[in-house]
Short mmCIF file of C-alpha atoms and ligand atoms in Angstrom, two decimals:
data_model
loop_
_atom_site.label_atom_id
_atom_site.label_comp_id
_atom_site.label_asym_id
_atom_site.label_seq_id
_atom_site.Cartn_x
_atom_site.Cartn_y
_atom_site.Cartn_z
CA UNK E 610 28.96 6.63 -10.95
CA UNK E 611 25.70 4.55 -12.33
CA UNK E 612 22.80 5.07 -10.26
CA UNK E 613 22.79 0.91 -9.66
CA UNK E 614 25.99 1.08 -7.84
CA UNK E 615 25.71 4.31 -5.67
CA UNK E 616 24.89 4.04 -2.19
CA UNK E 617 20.83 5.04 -1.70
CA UNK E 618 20.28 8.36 0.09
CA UNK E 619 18.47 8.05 3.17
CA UNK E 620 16.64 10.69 4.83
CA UNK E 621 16.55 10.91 8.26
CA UNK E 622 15.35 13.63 11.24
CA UNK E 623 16.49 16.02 8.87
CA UNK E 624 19.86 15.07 6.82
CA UNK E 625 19.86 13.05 3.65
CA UNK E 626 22.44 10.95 4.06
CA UNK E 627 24.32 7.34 2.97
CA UNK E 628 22.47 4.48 3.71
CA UNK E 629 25.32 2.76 5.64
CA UNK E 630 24.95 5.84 7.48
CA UNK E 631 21.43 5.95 8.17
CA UNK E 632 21.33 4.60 11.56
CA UNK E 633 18.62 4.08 14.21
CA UNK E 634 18.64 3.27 17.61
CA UNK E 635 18.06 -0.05 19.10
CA UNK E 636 16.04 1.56 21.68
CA UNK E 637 13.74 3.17 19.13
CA UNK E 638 10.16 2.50 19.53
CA UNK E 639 9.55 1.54 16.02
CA UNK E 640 12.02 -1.36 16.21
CA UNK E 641 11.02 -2.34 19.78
CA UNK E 642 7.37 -2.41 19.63
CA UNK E 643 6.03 -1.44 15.75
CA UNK E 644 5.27 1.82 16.83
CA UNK E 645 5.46 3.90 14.14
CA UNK E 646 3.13 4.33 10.73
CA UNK E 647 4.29 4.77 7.28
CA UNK E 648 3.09 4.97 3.55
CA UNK E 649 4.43 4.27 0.45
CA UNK E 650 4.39 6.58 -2.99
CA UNK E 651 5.39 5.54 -6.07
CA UNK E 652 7.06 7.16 -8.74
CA UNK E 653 6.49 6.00 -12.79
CA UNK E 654 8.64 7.95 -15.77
CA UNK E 655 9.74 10.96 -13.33
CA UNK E 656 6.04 11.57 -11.89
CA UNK E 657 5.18 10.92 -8.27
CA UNK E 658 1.39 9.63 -8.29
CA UNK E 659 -0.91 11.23 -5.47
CA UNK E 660 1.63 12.60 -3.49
CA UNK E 661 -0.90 15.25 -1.69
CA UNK E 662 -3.18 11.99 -0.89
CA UNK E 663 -1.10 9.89 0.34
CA UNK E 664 0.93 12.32 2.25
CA UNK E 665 -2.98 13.17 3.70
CA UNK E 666 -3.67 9.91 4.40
CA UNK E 667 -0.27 9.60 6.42
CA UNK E 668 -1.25 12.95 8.34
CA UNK E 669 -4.55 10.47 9.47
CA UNK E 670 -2.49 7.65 10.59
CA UNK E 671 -0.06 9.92 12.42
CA UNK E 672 -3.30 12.41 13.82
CA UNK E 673 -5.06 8.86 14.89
CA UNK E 674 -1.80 7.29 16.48
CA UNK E 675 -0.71 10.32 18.77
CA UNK E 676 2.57 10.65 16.60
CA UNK E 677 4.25 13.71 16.60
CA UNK E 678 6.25 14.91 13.50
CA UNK E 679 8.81 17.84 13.13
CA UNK E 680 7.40 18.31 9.16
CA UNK E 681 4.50 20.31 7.94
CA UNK E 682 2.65 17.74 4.77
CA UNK E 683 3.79 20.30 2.49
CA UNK E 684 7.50 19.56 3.91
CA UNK E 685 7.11 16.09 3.87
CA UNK E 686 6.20 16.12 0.36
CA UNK E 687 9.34 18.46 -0.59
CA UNK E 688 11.78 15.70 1.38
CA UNK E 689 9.69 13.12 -0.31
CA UNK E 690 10.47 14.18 -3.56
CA UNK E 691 14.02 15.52 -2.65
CA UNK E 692 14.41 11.39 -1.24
CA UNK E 693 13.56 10.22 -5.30
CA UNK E 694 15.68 12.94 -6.71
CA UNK E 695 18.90 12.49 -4.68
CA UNK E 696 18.79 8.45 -5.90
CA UNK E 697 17.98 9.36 -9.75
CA UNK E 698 14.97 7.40 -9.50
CA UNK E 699 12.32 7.62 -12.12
CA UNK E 700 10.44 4.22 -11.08
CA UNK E 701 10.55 4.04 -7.67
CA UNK E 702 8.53 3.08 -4.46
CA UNK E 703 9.14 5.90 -1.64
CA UNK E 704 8.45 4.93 1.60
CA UNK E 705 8.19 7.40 4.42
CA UNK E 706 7.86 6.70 8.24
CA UNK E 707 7.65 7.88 11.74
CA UNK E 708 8.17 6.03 14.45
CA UNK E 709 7.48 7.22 18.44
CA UNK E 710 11.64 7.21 18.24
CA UNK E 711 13.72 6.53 21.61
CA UNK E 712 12.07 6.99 24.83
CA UNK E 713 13.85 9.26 27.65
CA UNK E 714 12.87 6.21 30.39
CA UNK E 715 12.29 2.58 28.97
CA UNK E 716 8.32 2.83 30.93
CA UNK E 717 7.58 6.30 29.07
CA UNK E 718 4.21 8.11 28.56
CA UNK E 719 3.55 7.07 24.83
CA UNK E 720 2.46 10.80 24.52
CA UNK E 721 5.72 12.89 24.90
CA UNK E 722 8.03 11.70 22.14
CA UNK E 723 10.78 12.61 20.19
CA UNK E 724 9.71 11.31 16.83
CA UNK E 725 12.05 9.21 14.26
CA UNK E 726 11.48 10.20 10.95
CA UNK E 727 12.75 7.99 7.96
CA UNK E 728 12.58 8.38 3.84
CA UNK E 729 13.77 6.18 1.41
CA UNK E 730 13.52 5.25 -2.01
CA UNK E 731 13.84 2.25 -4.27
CA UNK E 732 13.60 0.94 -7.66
CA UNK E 733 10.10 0.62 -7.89
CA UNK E 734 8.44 -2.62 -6.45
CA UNK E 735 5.79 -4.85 -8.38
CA UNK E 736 3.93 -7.00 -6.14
CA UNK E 737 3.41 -9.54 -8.63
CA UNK E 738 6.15 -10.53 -12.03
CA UNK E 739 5.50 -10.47 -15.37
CA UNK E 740 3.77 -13.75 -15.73
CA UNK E 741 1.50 -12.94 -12.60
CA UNK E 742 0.81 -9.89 -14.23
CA UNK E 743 -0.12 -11.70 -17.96
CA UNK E 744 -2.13 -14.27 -16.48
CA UNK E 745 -3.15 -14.00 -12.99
CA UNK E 746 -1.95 -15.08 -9.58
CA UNK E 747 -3.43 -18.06 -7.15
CA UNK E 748 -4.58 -16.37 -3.74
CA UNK E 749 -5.66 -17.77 -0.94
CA UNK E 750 -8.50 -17.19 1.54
CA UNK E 751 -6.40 -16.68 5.06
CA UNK E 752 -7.29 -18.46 8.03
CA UNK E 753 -6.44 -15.61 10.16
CA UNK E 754 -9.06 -12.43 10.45
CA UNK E 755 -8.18 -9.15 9.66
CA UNK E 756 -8.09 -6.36 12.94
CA UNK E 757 -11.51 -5.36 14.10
CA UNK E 758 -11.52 -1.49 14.09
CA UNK E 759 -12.33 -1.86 17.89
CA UNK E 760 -8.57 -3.04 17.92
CA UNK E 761 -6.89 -1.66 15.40
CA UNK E 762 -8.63 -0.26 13.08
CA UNK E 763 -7.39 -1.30 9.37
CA UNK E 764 -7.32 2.13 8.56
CA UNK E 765 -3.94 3.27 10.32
CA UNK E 766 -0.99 1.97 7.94
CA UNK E 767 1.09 1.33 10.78
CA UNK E 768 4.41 -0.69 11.49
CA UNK E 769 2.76 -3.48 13.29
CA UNK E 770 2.75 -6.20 10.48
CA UNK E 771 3.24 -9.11 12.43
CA UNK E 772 0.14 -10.33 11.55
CA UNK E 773 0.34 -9.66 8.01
CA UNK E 774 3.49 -11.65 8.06
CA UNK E 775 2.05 -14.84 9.91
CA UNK E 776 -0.79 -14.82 6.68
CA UNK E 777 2.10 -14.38 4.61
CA UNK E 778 3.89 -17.48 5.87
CA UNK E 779 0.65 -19.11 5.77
CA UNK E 780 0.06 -18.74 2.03
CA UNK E 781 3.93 -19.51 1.35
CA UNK E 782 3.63 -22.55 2.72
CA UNK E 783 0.51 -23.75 0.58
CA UNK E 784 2.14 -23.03 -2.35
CA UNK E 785 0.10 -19.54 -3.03
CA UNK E 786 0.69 -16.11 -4.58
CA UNK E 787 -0.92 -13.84 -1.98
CA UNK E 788 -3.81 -13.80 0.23
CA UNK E 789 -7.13 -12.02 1.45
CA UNK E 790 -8.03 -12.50 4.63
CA UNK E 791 -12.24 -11.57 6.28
CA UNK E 792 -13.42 -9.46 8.51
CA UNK E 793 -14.07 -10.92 11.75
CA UNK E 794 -17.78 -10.86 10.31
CA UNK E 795 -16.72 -13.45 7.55
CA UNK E 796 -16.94 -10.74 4.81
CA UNK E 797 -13.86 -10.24 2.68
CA UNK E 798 -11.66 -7.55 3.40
CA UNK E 799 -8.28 -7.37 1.70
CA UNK E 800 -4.93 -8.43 1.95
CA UNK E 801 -1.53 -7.39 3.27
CA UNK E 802 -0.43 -4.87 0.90
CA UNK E 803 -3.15 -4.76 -1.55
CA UNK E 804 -7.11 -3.77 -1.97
CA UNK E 805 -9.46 -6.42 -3.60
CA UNK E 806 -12.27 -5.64 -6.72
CA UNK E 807 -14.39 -8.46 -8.27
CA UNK E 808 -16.65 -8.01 -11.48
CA UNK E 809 -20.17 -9.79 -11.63
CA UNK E 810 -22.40 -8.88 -14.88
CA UNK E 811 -20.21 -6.14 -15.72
CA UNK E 812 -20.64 -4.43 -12.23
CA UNK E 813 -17.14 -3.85 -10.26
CA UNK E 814 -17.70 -4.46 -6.47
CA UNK E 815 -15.37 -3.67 -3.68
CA UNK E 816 -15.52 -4.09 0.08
CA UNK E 817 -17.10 -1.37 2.05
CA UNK E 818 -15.14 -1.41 5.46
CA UNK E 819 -12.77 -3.21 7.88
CA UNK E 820 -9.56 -2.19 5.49
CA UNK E 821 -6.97 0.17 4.45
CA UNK E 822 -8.34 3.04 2.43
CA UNK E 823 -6.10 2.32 -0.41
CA UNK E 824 -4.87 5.14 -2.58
CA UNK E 825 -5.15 2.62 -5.65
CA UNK E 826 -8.80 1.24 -5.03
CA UNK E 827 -9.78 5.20 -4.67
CA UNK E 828 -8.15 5.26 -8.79
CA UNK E 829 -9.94 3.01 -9.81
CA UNK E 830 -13.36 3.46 -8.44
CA UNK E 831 -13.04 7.31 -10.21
CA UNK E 832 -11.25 5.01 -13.25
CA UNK E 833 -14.51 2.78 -13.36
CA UNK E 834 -16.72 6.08 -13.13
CA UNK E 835 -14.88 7.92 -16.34
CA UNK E 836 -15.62 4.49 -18.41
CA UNK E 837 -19.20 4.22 -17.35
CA UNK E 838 -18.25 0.73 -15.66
CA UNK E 839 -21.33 0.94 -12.46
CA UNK E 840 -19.59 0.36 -9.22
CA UNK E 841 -20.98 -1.01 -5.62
CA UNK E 842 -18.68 -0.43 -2.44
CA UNK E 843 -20.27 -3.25 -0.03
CA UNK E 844 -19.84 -6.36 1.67
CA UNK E 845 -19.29 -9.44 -0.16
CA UNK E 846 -17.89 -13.33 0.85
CA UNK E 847 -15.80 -15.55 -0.44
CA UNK E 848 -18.86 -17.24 -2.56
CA UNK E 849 -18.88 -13.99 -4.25
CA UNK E 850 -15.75 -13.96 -4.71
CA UNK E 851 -15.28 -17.57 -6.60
CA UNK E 852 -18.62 -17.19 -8.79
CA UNK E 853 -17.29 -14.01 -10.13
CA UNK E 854 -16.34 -12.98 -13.64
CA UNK E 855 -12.80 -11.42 -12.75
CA UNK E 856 -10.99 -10.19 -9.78
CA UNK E 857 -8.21 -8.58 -9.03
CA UNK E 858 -6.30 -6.77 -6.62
CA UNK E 859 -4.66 -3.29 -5.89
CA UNK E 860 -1.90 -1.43 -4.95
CA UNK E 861 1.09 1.41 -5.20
CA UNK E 862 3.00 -1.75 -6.20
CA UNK E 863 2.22 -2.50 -9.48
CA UNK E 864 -1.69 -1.27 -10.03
CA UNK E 865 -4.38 -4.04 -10.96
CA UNK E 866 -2.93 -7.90 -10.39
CA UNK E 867 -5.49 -9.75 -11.65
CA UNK E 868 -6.45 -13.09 -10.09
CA UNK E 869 -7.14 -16.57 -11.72
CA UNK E 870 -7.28 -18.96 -8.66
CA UNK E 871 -9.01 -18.83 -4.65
CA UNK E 872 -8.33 -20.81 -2.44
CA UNK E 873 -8.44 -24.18 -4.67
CA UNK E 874 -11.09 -22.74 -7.26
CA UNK E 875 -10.35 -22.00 -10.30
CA UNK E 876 -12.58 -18.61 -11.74
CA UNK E 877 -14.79 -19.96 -14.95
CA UNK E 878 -13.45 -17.10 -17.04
CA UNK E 879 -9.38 -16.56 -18.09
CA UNK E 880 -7.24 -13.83 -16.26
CA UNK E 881 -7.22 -10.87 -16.92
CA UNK E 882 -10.78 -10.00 -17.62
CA UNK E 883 -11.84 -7.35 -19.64
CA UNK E 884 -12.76 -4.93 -17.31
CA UNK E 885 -9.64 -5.51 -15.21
CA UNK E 886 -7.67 -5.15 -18.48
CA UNK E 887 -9.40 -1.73 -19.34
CA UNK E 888 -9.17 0.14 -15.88
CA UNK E 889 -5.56 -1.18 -15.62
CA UNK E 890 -4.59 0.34 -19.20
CA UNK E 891 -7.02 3.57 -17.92
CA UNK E 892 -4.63 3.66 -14.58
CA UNK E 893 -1.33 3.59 -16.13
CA UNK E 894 -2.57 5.55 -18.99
CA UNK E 895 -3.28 8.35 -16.30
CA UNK E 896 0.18 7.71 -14.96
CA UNK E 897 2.09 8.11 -18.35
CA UNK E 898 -0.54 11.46 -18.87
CA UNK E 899 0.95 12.84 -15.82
CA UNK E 900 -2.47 13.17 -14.19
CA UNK E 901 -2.37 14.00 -10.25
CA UNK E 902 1.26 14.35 -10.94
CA UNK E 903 4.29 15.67 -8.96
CA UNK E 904 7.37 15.68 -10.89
CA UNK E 905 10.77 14.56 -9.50
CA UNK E 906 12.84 16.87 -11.69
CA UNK E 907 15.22 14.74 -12.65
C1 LIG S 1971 -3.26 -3.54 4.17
C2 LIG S 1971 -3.17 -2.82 2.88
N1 LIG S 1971 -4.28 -2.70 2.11
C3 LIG S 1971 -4.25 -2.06 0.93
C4 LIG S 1971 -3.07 -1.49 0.45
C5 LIG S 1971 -3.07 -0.76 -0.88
O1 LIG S 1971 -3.01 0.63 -0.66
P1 LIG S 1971 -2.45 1.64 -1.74
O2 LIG S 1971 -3.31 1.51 -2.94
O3 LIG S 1971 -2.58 2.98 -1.11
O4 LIG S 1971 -1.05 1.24 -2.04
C6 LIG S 1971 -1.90 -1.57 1.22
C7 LIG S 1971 -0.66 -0.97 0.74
O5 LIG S 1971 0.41 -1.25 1.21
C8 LIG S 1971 -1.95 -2.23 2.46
O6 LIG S 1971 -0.87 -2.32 3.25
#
């Protein structure tokens, strides 16, 4: 059968099985209440990228959340990879997750768990389409503020998007790509599934705290230091932002997405700018090299 038309492979607690057969509780915690945390991997030409960071970085949400899992990292990678190999995927966006699973009494000490623990893989995920990707998408500034990390702290990548969702919804509805939303300081801090860089006078800038230590913005600040482009990782505002020579944003989905419009304002110079355009071509050259590679085997 053609990989398109077989059923995806699911793992889950243990057995890799059909999707239609991947079921979870009602009752589970994840489902009820977003209690869970996740990441996502992706895969490009047979070659997992950063699989030991982001499975490390997934260790930090699960360490910080009181999350118990069943799987050693080094076991979680093997099931990662076993996930991408079972569904023949070359290009593909792997997302693993635990949840605090079903709880023995409904009122339960968030403590003692039995955890759910979920793989899957799919064709891999862009965030933005071809012509976003040529010439830059329109973002908006959201209205609503990112956490505080005296609630919860940007830097778990946990289940509990409902926020990110309500900005989404927001930025739908005014006709936008995506969105940023500030710190509750007023100092940009990123967006729902991406990291934000701007350049000014050749010098790439990208917000020091209050967001998700993105796998992707890590890239390209070492991408930025192997082409001798300077970098400073510190607050900034929207200002910034609009009088700036390029920006872009970030991600597992789809690398650098550069941007040509904030909120209204349309940046003086054409999207993509040059230095987006280099570290971009530097990031999926480094992909295609097989750097900080883990292959699927296929
Ligand atoms: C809130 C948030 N910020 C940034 C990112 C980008 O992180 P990464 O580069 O590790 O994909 C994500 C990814 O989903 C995210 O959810």
């Amino acid at each position: 059968m053609e990989p398109e038309t077989r059923e995806p492979t699911v793992y889950l607690n243990g057995d890799y099985l059909p999707a239609s057969r991947a079921g979870i509780s009602v009752f589970d915690q994840g489902f009820l209440l977003g209690d869970g945390v996740f990441d996502v991997v992706s895969a490009w030409q047979g070659n997992i990228f950063k699989l030991q960071q982001h499975v490390a970085r997934f260790f930090d949400s699960l360490q910080a959340a009181h999350l118990q899992t069943r799987l050693t990292p080094e076991q979680w990678s093997e099931a990662i990879v076993e996930t991408a190999r079972r569904n023949q995927l070359a290009d593909a966006s792997i997302r693993f997750i635990v949840t605090r699973g079903v709880p023995e009494q409904m009122v339960a000490d968030p403590r003692v768990h039995t955890p759910t623990e979920v793989i899957w893989a799919a064709p891999y995920i862009f965030l933005g389409d071809e012509q976003q990707r040529k010439s830059g998408i329109r973002l908006m500034v959201s209205q609503l503020r990112g956490f505080a990390p005296d609630t919860l702290d940007p830097r778990y990548k946990c289940l509990s998007r409902m926020h990110f969702q309500l900005a989404k919804v927001e930025a739908c509805a005014a006709g936008y790509d995506d969105l940023i939303w500030l710190n509750n300081d007023g100092f940009v801090a990123e967006g729902p599934a991406s990291n934000l860089f701007m350049v000014r006078n050749g010098v790439l800038y990208t917000p020091a705290s209050d967001i998700l230590h993105g796998i992707t913005r890590q890239t390209f600040l070492e991408l930025a230091e192997r082409a001798g482009v300077p970098v400073r990782i510190q607050q900034f505002t929207v200002y910034d932002l609009c009088t700036a020579d390029e920006v872009f944003t970030c991600s597992t989905a789809g690398g650098a997405l550069p941007v040509r419009e904030i909120s209204g304002r349309t940046l003086r110079q054409p999207a993509p700018g040059p230095i987006t355009r280099e570290l971009d071509q530097l990031y999926w050259n480094s992909r295609v090299d097989g750097e900080h590679a883990t292959a699927i085997g296929l």
